[in-house]
mmCIF file of C-alpha atoms in Angstrom:
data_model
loop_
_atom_site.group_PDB
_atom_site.id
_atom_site.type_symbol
_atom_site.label_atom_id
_atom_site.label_comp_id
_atom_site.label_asym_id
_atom_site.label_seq_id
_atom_site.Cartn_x
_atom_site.Cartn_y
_atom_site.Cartn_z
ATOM 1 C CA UNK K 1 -46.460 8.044 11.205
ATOM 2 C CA UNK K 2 -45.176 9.615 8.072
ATOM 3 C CA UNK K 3 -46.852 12.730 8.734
ATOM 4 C CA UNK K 4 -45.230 12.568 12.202
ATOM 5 C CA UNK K 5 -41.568 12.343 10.747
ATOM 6 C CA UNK K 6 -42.870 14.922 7.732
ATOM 7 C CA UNK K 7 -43.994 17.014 10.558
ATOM 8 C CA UNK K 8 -40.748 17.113 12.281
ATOM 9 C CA UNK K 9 -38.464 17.130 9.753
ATOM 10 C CA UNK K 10 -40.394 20.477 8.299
ATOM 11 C CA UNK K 11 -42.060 22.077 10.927
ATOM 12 C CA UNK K 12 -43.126 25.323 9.177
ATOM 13 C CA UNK K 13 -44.088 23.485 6.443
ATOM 14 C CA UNK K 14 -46.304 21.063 8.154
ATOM 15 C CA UNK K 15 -47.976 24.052 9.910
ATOM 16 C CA UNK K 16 -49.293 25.104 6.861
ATOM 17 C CA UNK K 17 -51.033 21.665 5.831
ATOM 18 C CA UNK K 18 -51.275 22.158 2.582
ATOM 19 C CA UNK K 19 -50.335 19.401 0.207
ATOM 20 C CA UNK K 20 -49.279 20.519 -2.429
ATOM 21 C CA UNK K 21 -46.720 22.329 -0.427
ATOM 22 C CA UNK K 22 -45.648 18.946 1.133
ATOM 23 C CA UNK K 23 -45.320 17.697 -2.512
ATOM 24 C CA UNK K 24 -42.893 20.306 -3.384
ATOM 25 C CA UNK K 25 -41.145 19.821 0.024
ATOM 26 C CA UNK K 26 -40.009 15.899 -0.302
ATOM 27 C CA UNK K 27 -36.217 17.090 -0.443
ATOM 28 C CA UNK K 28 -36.431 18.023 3.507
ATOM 29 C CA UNK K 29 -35.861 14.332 4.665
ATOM 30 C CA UNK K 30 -34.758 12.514 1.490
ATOM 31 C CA UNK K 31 -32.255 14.611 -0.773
ATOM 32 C CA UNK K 32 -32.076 13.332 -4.215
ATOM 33 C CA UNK K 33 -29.844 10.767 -4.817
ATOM 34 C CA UNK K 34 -26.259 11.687 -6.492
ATOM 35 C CA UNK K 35 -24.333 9.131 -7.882
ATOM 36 C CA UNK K 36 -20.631 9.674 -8.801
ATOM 37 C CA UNK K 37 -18.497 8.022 -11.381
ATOM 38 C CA UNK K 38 -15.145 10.033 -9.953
ATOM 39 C CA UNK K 39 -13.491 11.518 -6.758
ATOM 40 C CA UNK K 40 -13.907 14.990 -8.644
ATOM 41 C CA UNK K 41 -17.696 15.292 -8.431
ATOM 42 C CA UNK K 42 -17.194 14.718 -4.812
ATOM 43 C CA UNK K 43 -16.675 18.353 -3.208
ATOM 44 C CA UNK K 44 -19.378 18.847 -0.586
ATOM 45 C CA UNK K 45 -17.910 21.200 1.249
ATOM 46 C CA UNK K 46 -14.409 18.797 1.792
ATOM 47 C CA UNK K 47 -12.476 16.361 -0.808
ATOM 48 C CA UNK K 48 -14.415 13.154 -0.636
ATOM 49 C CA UNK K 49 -13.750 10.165 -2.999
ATOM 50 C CA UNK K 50 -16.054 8.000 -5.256
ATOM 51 C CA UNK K 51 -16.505 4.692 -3.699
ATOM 52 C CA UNK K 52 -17.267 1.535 -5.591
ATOM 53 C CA UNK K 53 -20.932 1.350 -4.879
ATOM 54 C CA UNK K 54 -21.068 4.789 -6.543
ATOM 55 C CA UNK K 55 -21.975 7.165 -3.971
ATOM 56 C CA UNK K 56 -19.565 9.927 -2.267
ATOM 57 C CA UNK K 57 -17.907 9.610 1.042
ATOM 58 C CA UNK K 58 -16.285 11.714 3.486
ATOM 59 C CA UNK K 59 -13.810 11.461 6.105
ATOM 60 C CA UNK K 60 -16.052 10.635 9.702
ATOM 61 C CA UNK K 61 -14.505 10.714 12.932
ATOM 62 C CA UNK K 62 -17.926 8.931 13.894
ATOM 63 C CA UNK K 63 -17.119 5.883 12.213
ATOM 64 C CA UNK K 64 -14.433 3.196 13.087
ATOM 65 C CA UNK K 65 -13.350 3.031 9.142
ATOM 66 C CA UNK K 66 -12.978 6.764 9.748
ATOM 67 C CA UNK K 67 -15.173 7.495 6.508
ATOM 68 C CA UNK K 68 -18.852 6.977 5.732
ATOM 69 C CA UNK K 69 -21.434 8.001 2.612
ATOM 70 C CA UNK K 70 -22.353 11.410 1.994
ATOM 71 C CA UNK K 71 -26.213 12.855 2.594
ATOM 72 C CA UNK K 72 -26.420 12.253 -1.129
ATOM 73 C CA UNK K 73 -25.636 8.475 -1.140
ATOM 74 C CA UNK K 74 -29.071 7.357 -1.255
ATOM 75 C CA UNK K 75 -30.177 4.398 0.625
ATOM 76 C CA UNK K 76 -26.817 4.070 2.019
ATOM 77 C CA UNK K 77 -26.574 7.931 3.252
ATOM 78 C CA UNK K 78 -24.767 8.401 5.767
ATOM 79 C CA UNK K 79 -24.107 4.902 6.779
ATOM 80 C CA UNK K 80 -19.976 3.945 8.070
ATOM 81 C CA UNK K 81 -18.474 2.273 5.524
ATOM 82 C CA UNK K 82 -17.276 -1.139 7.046
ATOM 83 C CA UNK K 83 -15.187 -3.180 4.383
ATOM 84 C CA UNK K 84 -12.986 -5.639 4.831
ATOM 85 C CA UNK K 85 -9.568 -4.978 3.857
ATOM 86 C CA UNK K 86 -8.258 -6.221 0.418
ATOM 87 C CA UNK K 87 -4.971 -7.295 -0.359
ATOM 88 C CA UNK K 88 -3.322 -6.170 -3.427
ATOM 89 C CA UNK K 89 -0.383 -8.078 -4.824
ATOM 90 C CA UNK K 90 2.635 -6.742 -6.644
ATOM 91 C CA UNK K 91 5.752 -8.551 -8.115
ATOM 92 C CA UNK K 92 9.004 -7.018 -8.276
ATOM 93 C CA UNK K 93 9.948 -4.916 -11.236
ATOM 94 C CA UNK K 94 13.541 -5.121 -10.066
ATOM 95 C CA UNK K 95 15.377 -7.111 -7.925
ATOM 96 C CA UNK K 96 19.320 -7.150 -7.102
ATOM 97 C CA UNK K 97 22.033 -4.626 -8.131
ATOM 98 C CA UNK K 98 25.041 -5.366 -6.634
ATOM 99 C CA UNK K 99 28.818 -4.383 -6.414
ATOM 100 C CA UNK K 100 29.160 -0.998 -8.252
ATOM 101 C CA UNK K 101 26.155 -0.946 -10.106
ATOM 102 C CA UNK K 102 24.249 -0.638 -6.920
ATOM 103 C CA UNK K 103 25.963 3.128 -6.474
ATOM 104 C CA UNK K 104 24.213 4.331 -10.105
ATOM 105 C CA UNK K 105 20.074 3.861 -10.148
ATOM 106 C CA UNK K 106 20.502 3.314 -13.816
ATOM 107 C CA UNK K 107 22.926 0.895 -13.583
ATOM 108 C CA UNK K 108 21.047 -0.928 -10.963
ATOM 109 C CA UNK K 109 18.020 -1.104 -13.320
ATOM 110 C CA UNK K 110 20.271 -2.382 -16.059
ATOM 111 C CA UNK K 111 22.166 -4.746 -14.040
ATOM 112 C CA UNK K 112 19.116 -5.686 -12.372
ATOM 113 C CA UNK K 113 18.012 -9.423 -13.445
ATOM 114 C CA UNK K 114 14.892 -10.437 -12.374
ATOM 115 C CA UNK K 115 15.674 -13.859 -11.588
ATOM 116 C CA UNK K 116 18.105 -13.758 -8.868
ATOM 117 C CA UNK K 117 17.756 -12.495 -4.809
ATOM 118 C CA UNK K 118 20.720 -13.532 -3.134
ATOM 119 C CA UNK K 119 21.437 -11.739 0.725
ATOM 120 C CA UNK K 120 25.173 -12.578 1.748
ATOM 121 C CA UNK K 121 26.667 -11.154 4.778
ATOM 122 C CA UNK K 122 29.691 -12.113 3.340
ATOM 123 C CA UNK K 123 30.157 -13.293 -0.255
ATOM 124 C CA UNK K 124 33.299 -16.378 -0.011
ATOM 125 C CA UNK K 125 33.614 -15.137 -3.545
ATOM 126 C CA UNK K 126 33.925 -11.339 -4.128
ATOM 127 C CA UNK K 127 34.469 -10.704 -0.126
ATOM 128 C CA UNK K 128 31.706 -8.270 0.074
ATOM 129 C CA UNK K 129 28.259 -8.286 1.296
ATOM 130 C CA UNK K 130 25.442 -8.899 -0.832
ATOM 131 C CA UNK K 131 22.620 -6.549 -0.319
ATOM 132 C CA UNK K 132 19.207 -7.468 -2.221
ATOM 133 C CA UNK K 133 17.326 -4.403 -3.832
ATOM 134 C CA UNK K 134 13.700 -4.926 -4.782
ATOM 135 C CA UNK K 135 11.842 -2.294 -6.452
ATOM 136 C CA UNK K 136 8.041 -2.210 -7.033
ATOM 137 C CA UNK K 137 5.685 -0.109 -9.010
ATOM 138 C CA UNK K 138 2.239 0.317 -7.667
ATOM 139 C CA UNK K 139 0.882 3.061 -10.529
ATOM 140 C CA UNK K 140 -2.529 4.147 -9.547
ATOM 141 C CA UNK K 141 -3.725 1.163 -7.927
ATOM 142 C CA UNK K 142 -3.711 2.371 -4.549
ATOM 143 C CA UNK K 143 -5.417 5.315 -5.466
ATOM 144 C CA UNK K 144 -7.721 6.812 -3.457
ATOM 145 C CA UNK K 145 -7.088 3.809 -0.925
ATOM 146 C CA UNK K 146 -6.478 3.590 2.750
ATOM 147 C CA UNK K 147 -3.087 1.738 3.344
ATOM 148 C CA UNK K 148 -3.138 -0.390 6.466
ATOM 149 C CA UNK K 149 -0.396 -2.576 6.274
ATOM 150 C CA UNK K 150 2.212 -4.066 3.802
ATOM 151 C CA UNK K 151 4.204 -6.662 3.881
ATOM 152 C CA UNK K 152 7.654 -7.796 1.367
ATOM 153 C CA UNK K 153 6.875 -11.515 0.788
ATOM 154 C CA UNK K 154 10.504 -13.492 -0.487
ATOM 155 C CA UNK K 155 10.693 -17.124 -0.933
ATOM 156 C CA UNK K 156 13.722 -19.668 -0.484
ATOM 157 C CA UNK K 157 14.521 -21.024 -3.407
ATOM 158 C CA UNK K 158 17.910 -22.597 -2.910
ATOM 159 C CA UNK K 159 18.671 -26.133 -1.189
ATOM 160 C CA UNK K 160 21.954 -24.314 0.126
ATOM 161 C CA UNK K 161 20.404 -21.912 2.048
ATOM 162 C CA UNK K 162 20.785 -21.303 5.144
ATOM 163 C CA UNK K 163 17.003 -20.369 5.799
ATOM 164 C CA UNK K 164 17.137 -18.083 8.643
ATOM 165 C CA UNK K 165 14.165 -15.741 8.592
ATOM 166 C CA UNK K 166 15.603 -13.462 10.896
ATOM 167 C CA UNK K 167 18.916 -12.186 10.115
ATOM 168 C CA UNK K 168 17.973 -9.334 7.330
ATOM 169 C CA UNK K 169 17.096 -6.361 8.025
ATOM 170 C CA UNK K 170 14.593 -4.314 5.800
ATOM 171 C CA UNK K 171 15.322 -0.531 4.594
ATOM 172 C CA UNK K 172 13.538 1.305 2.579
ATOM 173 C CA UNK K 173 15.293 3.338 0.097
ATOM 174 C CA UNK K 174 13.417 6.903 -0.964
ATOM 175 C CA UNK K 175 14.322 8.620 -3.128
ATOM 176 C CA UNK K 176 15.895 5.943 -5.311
ATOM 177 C CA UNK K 177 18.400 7.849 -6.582
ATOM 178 C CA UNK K 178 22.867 7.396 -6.110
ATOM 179 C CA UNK K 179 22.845 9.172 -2.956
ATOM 180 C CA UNK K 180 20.248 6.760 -1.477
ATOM 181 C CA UNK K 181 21.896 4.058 -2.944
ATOM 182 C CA UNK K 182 25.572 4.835 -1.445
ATOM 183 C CA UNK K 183 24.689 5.226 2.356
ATOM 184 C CA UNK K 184 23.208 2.105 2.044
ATOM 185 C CA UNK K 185 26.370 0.569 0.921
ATOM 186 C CA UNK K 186 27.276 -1.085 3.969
ATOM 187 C CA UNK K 187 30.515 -0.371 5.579
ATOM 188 C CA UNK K 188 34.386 -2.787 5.571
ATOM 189 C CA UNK K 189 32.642 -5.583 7.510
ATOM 190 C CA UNK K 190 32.984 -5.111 11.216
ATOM 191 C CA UNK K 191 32.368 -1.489 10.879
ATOM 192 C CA UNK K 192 28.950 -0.614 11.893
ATOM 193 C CA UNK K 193 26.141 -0.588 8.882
ATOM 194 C CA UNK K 194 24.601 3.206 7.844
ATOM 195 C CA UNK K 195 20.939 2.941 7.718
ATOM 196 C CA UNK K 196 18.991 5.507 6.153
ATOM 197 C CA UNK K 197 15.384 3.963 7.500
ATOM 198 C CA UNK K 198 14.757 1.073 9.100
ATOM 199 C CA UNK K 199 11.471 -0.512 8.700
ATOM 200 C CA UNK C 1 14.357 -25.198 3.030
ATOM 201 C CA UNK C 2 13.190 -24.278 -0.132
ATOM 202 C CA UNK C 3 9.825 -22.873 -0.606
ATOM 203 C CA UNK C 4 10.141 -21.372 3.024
ATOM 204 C CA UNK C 5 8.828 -17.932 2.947
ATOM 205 C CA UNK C 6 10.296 -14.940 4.542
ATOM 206 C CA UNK C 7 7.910 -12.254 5.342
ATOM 207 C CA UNK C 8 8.827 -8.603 6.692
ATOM 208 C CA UNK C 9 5.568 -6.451 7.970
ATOM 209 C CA UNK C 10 6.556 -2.969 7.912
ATOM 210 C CA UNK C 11 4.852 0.379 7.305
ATOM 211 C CA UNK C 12 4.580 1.621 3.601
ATOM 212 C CA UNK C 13 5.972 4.693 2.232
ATOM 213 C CA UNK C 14 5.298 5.552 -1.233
ATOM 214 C CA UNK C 15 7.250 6.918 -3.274
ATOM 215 C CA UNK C 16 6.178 10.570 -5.826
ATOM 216 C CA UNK C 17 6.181 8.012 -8.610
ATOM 217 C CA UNK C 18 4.408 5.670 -6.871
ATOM 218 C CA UNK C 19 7.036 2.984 -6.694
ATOM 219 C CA UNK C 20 8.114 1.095 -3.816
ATOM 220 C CA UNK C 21 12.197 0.418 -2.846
ATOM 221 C CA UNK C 22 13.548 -1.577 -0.624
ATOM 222 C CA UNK C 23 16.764 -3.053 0.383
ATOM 223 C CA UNK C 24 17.509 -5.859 2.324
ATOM 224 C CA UNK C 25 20.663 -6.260 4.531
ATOM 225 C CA UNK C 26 22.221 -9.003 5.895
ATOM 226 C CA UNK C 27 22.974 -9.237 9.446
ATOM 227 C CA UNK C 28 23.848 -13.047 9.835
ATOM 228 C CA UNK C 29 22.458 -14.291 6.646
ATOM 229 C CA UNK C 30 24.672 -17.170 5.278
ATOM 230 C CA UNK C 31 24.003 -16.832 1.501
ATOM 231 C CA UNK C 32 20.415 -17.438 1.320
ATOM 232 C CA UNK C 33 19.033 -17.211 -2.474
ATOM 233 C CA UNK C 34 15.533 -16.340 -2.736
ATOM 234 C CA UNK C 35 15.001 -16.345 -6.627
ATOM 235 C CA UNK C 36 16.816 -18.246 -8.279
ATOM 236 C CA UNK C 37 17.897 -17.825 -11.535
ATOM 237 C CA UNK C 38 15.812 -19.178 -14.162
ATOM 238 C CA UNK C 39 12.926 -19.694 -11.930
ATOM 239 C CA UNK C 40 11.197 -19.675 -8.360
ATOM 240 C CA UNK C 41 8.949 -17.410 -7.109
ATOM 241 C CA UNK C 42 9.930 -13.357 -7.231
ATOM 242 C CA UNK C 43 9.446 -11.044 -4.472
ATOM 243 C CA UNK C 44 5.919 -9.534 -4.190
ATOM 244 C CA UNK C 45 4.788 -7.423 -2.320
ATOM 245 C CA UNK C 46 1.383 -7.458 0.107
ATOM 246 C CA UNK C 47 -0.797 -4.390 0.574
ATOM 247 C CA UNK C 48 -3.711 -4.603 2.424
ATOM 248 C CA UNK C 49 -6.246 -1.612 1.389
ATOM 249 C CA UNK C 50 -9.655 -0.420 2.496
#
């Protein structure tokens, strides 16, 4: 059996029946294993990235994950990858900047306290609306990674409020920068909101 | 009702400094406070990865 697959995996070789030739020809059916401790070392032939278990993998239309192990991966060479998907968590590194410090970035993150997310349509106080701004920072730990889905998670934390899970609209702000900021500024109420994206 | 959470599934768009802004607008929210100052739970925010 061995010399069956041997034999068809290196035909010219196996015509020759020598064995000491077959010793020195192992690498035509299993290529030595290459382990990888970064996306850099793997370049065959396309950008690949360096996946937990160690090995290399490579963008596969053949695979429903779209990405299996390189020919170098050893046991698992060429095999899909098929993980579940894993939910990373992030808290808000800013929340709420409102009235005029929500037309300067750097005022927002000054004004910004992270212990307060109010959404008013209409404040009975100032008269205007109150717009929550959340900011996160995800530094490199997306990395590499295939985004799916995401999802902004808030949680009522007031006895007064009104509760409605359906009455705010999400926009995502990009760049965050005073332009951004202003045409998000919503309009004298009655007049028609300026969205830059809705989500 | 406190501790009622308020969940928005959209699709994610990251940022060159790999940050992450949003804004929420109210359409017919009635002042609804979500973190409270001096405690409750803050915002977070969900990405599933593969």
């Amino acid at each position: 059996m061995e010399r069956q697959r041997w034999a068809t995996a290196c035909p010219a070789v196996a015509a020759l029946g020598i064995f000491a030739v077959s010793l020195a020809t192992v690498g035509c059916f299993e290529p030595a294993p290459f382990p990888c401790t970064s996306d850099d070392e793997c370049t065959l032939g396309r950008v690949g990235s360096c996946e937990p278990e160690g090995w290399c993998a490579y963008a596969s239309s053949d695979c429903e994950s779209g990405r299996k192990f390189g020919p170098y991966a050893g046991s698992e060479s060429d095999r899909c990858i098929e993980r579940s998907p894993e939910t990373l968590t992030f808290a808000a590194t800013l929340a709420v900047c409102v009235g005029d410090a929500s037309l300067d970035p750097a005022l927002c993150q000054q004004h910004a306290g992270p212990n307060r997310l109010d959404i008013d349509l209409l404040d009975s106080d100032t008269d205007e609306t109150n717009i929550a701004y959340v900011q996160f920072m995800l530094e490199d730990r997306i990395e590499g990674r295939e985004i799916e889905r995401a999802r902004l998670v808030l949680t009522v934390a007031s006895e007064d409020s009104a509760g409605s899970d359906s009455t705010g609209q999400l926009v995502a702000v990009a760049p965050f920068d005073a332009v951004s900021l202003t045409q998000i500024v919503p309009a004298v109420v009655g007049m028609p909101l300026v969205l830059i994206r809705v989500l | 009702m406190p501790g009622q959470e308020v969940v928005w599934e959209f699709a994610l768009d990251i940022g060159s400094d790999a940050s992450v802004f949003l804004a929420i607008l109210p359409q017919s929210v009635d002042n609804v406070q979500y973190w409270a100052a001096g405690g409750g739970t803050p915002p977070r925010l969900e990405i599933d990865v593969r």
